[in-house]
PDB file of C-alpha atoms in Angstrom:
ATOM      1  CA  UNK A  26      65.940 119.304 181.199  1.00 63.00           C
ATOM      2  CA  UNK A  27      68.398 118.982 184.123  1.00 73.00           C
ATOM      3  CA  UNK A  28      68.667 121.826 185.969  1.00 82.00           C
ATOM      4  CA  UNK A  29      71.687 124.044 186.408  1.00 88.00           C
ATOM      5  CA  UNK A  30      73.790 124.226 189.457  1.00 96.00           C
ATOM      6  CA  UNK A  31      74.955 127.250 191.000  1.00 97.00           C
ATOM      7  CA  UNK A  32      78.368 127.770 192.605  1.00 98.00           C
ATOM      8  CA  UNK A  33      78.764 130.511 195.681  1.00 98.00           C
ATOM      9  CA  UNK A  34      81.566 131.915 197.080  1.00 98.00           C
ATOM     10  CA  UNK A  35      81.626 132.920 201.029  1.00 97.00           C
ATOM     11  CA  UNK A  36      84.865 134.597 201.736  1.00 97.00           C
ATOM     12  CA  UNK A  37      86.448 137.372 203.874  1.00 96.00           C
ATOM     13  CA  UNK A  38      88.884 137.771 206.955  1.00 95.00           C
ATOM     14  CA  UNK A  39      88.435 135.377 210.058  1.00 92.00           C
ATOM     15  CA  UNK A  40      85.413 136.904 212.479  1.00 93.00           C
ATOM     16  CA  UNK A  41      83.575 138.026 209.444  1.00 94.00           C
ATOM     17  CA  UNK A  42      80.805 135.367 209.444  1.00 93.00           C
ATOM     18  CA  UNK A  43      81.515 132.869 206.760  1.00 94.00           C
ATOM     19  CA  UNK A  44      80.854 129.763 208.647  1.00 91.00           C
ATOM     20  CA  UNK A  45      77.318 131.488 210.108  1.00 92.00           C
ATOM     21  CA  UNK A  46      76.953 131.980 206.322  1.00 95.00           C
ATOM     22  CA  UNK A  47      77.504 128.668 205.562  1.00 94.00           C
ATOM     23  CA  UNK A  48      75.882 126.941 208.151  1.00 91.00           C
ATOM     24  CA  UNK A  49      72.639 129.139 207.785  1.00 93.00           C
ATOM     25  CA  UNK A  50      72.891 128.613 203.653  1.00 95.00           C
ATOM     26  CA  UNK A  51      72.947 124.837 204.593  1.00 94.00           C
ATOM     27  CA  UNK A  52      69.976 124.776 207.480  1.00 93.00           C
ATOM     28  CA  UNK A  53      68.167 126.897 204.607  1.00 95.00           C
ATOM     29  CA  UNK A  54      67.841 124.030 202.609  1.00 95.00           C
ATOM     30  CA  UNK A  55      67.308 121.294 204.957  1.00 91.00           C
ATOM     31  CA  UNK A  56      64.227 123.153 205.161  1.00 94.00           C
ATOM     32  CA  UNK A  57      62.944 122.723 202.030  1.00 96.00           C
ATOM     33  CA  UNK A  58      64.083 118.731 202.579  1.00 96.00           C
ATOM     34  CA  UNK A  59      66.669 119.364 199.987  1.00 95.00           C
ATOM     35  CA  UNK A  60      69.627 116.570 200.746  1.00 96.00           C
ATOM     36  CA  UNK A  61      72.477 118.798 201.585  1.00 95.00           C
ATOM     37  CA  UNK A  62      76.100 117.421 202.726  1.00 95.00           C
ATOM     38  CA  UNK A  63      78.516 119.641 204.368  1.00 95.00           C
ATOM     39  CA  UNK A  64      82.497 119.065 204.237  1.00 96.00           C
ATOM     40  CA  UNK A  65      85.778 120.188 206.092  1.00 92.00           C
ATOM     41  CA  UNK A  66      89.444 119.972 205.937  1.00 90.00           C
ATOM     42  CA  UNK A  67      90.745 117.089 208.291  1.00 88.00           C
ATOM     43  CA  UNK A  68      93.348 119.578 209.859  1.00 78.00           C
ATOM     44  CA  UNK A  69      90.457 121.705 210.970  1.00 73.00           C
ATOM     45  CA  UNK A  70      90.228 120.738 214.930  1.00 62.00           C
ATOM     46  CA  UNK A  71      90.219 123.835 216.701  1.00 63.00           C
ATOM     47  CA  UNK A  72      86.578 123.519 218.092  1.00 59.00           C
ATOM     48  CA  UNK A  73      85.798 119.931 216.646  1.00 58.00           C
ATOM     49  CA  UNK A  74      86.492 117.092 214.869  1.00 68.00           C
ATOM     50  CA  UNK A  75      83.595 116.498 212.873  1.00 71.00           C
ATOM     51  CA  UNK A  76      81.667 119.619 213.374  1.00 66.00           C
ATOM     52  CA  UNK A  77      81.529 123.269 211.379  1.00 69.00           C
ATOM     53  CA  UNK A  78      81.377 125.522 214.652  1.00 69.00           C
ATOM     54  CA  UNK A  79      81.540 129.250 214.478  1.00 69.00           C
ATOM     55  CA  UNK A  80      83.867 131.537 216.766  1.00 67.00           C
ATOM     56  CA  UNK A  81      80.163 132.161 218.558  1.00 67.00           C
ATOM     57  CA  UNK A  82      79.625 128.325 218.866  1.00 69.00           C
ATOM     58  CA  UNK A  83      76.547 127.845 216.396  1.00 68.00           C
ATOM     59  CA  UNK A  84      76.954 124.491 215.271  1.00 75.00           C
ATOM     60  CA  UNK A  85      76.538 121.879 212.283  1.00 78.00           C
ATOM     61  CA  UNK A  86      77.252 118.193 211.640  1.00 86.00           C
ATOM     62  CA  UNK A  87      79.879 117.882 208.678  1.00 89.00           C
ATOM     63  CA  UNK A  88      82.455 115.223 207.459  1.00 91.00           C
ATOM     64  CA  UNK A  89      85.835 115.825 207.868  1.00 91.00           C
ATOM     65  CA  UNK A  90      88.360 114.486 204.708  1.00 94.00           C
ATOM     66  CA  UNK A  91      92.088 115.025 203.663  1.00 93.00           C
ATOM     67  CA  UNK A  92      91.835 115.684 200.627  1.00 95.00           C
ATOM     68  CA  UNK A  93      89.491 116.773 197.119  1.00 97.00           C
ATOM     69  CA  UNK A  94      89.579 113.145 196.263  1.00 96.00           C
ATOM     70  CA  UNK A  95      88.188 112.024 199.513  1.00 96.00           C
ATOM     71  CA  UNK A  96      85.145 114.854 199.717  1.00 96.00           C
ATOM     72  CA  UNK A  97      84.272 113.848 196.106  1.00 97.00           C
ATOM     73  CA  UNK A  98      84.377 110.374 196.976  1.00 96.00           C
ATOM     74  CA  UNK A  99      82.336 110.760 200.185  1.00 95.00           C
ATOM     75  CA  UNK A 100      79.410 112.426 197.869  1.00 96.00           C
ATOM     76  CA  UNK A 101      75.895 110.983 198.044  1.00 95.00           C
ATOM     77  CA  UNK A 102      74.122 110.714 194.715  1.00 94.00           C
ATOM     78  CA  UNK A 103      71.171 111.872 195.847  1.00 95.00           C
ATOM     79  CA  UNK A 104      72.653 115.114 197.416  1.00 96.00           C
ATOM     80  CA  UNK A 105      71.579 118.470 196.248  1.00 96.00           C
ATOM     81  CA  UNK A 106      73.943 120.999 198.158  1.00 97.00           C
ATOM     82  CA  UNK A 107      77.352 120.037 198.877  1.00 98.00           C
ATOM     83  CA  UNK A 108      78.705 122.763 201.411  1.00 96.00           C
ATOM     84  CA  UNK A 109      82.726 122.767 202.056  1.00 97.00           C
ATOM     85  CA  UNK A 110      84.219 124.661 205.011  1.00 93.00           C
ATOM     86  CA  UNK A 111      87.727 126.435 205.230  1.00 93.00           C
ATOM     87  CA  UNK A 112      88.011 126.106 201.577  1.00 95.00           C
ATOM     88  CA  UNK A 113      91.330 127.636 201.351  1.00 95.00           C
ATOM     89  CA  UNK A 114      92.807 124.305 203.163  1.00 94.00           C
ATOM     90  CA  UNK A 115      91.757 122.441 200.249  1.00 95.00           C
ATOM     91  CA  UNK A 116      94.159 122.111 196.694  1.00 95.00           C
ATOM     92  CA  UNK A 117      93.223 123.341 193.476  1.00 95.00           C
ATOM     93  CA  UNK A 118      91.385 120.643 192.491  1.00 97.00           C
ATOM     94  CA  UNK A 119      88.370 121.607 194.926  1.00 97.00           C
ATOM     95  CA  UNK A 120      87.883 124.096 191.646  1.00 98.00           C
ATOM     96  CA  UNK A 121      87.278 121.706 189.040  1.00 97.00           C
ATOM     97  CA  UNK A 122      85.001 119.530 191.336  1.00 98.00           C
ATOM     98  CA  UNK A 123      82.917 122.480 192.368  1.00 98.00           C
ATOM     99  CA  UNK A 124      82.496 122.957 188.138  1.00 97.00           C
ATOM    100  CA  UNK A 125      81.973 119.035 187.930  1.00 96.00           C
ATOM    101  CA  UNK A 126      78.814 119.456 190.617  1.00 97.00           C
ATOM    102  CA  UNK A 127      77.494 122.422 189.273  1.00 97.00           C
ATOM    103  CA  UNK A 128      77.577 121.176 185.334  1.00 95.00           C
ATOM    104  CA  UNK A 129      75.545 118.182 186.930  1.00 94.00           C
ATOM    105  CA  UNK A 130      72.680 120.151 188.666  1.00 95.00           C
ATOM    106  CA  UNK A 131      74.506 120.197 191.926  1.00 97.00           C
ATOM    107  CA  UNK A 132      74.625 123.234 194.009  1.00 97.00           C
ATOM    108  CA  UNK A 133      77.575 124.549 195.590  1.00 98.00           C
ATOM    109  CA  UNK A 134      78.553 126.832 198.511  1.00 98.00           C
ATOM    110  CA  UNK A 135      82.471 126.772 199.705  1.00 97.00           C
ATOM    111  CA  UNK A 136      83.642 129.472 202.608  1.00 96.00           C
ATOM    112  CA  UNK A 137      86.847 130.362 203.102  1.00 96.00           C
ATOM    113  CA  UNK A 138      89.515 132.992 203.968  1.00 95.00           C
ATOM    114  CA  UNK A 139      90.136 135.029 200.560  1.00 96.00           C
ATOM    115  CA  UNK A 140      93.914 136.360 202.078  1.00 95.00           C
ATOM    116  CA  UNK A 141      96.156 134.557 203.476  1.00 95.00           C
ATOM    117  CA  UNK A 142      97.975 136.443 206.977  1.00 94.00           C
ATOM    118  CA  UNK A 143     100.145 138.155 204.075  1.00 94.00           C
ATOM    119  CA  UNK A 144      96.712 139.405 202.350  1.00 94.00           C
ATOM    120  CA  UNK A 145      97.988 137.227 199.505  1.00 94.00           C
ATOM    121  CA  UNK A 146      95.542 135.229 197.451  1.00 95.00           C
ATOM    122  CA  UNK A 147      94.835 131.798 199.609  1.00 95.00           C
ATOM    123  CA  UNK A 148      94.651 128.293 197.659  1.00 95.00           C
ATOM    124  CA  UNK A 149      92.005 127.833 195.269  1.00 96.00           C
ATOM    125  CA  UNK A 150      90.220 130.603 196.493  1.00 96.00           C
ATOM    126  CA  UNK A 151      91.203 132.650 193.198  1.00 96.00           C
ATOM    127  CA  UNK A 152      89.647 130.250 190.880  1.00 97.00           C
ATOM    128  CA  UNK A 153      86.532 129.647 193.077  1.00 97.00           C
ATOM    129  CA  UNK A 154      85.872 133.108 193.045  1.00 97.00           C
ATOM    130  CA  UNK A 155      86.180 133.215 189.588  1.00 96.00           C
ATOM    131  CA  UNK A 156      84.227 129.869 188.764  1.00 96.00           C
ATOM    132  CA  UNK A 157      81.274 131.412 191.145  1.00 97.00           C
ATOM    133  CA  UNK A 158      77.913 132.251 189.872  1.00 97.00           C
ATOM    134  CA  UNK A 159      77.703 134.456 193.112  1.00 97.00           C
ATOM    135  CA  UNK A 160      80.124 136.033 195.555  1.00 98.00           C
ATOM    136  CA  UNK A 161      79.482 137.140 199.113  1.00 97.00           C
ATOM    137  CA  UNK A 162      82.086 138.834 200.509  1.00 97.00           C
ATOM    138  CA  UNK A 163      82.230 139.552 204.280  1.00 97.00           C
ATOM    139  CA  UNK A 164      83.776 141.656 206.454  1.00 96.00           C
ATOM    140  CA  UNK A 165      84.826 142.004 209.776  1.00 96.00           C
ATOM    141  CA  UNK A 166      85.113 144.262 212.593  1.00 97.00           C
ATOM    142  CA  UNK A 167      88.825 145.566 213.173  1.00 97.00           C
ATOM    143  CA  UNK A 168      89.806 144.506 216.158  1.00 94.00           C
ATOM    144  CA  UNK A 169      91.932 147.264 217.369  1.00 94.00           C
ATOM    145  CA  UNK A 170      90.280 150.318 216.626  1.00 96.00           C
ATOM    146  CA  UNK A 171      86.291 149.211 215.206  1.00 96.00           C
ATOM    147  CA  UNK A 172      86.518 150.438 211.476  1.00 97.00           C
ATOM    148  CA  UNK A 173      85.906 147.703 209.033  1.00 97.00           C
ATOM    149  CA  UNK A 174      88.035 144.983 208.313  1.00 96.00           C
ATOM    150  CA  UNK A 175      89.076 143.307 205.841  1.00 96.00           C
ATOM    151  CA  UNK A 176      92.342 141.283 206.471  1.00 96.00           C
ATOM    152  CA  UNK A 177      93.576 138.395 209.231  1.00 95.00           C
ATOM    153  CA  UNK A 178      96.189 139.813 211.247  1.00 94.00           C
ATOM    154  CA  UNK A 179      98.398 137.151 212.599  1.00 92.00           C
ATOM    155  CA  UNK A 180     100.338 137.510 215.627  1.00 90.00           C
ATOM    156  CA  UNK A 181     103.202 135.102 217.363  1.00 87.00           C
ATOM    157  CA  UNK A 182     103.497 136.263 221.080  1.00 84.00           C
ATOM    158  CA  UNK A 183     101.545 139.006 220.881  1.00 83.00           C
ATOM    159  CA  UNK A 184     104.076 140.579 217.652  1.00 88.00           C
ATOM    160  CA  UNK A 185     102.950 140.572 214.169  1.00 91.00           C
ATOM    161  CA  UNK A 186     104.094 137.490 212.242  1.00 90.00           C
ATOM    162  CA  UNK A 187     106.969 137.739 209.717  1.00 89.00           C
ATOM    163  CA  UNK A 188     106.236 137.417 206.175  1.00 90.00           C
ATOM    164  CA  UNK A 189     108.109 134.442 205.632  1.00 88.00           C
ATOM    165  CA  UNK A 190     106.575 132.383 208.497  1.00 88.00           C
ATOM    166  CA  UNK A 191     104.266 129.255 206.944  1.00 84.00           C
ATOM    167  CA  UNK A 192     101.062 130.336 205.233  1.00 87.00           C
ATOM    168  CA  UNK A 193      99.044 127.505 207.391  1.00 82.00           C
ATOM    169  CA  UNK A 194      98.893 127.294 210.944  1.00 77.00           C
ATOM    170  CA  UNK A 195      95.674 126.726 212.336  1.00 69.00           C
ATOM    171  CA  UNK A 196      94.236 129.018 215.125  1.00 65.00           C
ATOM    172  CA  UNK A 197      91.647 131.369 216.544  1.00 61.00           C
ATOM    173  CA  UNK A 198      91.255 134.277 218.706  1.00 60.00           C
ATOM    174  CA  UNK A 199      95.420 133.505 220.083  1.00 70.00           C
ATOM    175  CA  UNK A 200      96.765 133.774 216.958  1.00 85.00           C
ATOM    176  CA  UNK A 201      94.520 135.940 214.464  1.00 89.00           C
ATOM    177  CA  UNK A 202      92.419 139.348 214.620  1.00 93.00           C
ATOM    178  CA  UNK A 203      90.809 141.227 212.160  1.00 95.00           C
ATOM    179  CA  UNK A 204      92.320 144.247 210.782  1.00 96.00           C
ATOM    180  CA  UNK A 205      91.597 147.311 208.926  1.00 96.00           C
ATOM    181  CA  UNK A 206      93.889 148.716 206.190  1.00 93.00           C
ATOM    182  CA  UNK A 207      95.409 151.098 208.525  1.00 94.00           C
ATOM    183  CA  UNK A 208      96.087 148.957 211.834  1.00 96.00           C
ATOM    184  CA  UNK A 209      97.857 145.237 210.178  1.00 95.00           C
ATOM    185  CA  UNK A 210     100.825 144.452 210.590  1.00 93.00           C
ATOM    186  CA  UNK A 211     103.247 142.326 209.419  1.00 93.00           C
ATOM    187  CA  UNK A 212     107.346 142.270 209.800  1.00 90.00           C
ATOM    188  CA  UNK A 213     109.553 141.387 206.984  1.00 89.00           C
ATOM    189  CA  UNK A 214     107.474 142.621 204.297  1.00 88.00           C
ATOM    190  CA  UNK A 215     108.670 143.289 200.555  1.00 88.00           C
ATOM    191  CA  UNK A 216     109.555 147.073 200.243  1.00 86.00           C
ATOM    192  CA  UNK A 217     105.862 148.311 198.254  1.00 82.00           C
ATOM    193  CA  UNK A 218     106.703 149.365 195.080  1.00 81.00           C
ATOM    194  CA  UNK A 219     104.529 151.869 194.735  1.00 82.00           C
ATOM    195  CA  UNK A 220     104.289 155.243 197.090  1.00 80.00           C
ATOM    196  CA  UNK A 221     101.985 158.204 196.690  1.00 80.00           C
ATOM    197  CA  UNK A 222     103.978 160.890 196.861  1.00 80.00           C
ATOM    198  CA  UNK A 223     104.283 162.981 200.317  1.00 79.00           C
ATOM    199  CA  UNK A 224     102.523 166.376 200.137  1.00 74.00           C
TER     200      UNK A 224
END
């Protein structure tokens, strides 16, 4: 019988170690000389062109393509683990390839940023996450006081961003921080509709 491929989910706020988690999921099975191909968005050039790279540096060789069609296209048929980077970046389609590999004994690992700087849902991320066989959800350090964090502060001259600004603009450590529940920010916001009452 052909085996079963798995689907897993990597997601969290920016600094939480998605990309280590890919990288290291990937290395994991060039190990066991499994044929594993990893993929990233095309607009992804803040450290390289044609590399994954963490904010720490650690590297790994990937292809970059514009769109689902292309990474589907650019898949071996020999390969065992396709690996996709910055999965948010990517339409909704990235969800029914990620079923198409899996239903053919493909294996699966996508990372990407869950929230968007709004902590809105981000892309396909929704539907990957609810496609996955398994979830690993990351989280950083907050970056202005050290509790846990869970969301990607954005910032435009050192102020927080306003809500309506565009979802994607690509950046690191100039433009996004991690941030706890209690320190984001964000101006403009919808008024929240629900208050606990003051005691």
């Amino acid at each position: 019988m052909k085996r079963n491929g798995t689907l897993t989910v990597v997601c969290g706020s920016m600094y939480a170690g998605k990309s280590e988690e890919l990288i290291r999921l990937a290395r994991r099975a060039l190990f066991a000389k499994r044929k594993v191909q990893v993929f990233k968005p095309f607009i992804d050039t803040r450290y390289h062109e044609t590399m994954v790279v963490t904010h720490m540096g650690v590297k790994h060789e990937a292809v970059a393509v514009r769109s689902v069609a292309d990474l589907a296209a650019a898949i071996e048929p020999k390969t065992e683990l396709v690996c996709v980077e910055e999965a948010q970046f990517f339409d909704r389609e990235l969800v029914d390839l990620a079923v198409c590999l899996t239903d053919e004994g493909v294996d699966v690992v996508v990372a990407g940023l869950d929230q968007d700087f709004r902590r809105r849902p981000f892309g396909p991320m929704p539907e990957l996450l609810i496609a996955a066989d398994e979830v690993l959800k990351l989280r950083a350090i907050c970056m202005k006081c050290g509790e846990p964090a869970s969301h990607t502060y954005r910032m435009i001259d050192g102020k927080p961003a306003h809500w309506n600004d565009p979802v994607v603009l690509i950046g690191a450590t100039e433009a996004y921080e991690a941030r706890c529940h209690r320190c984001f920010e964000i101006r403009g916001a919808p008024k929240k509709k629900f208050r606990r009452p003051k005691k």
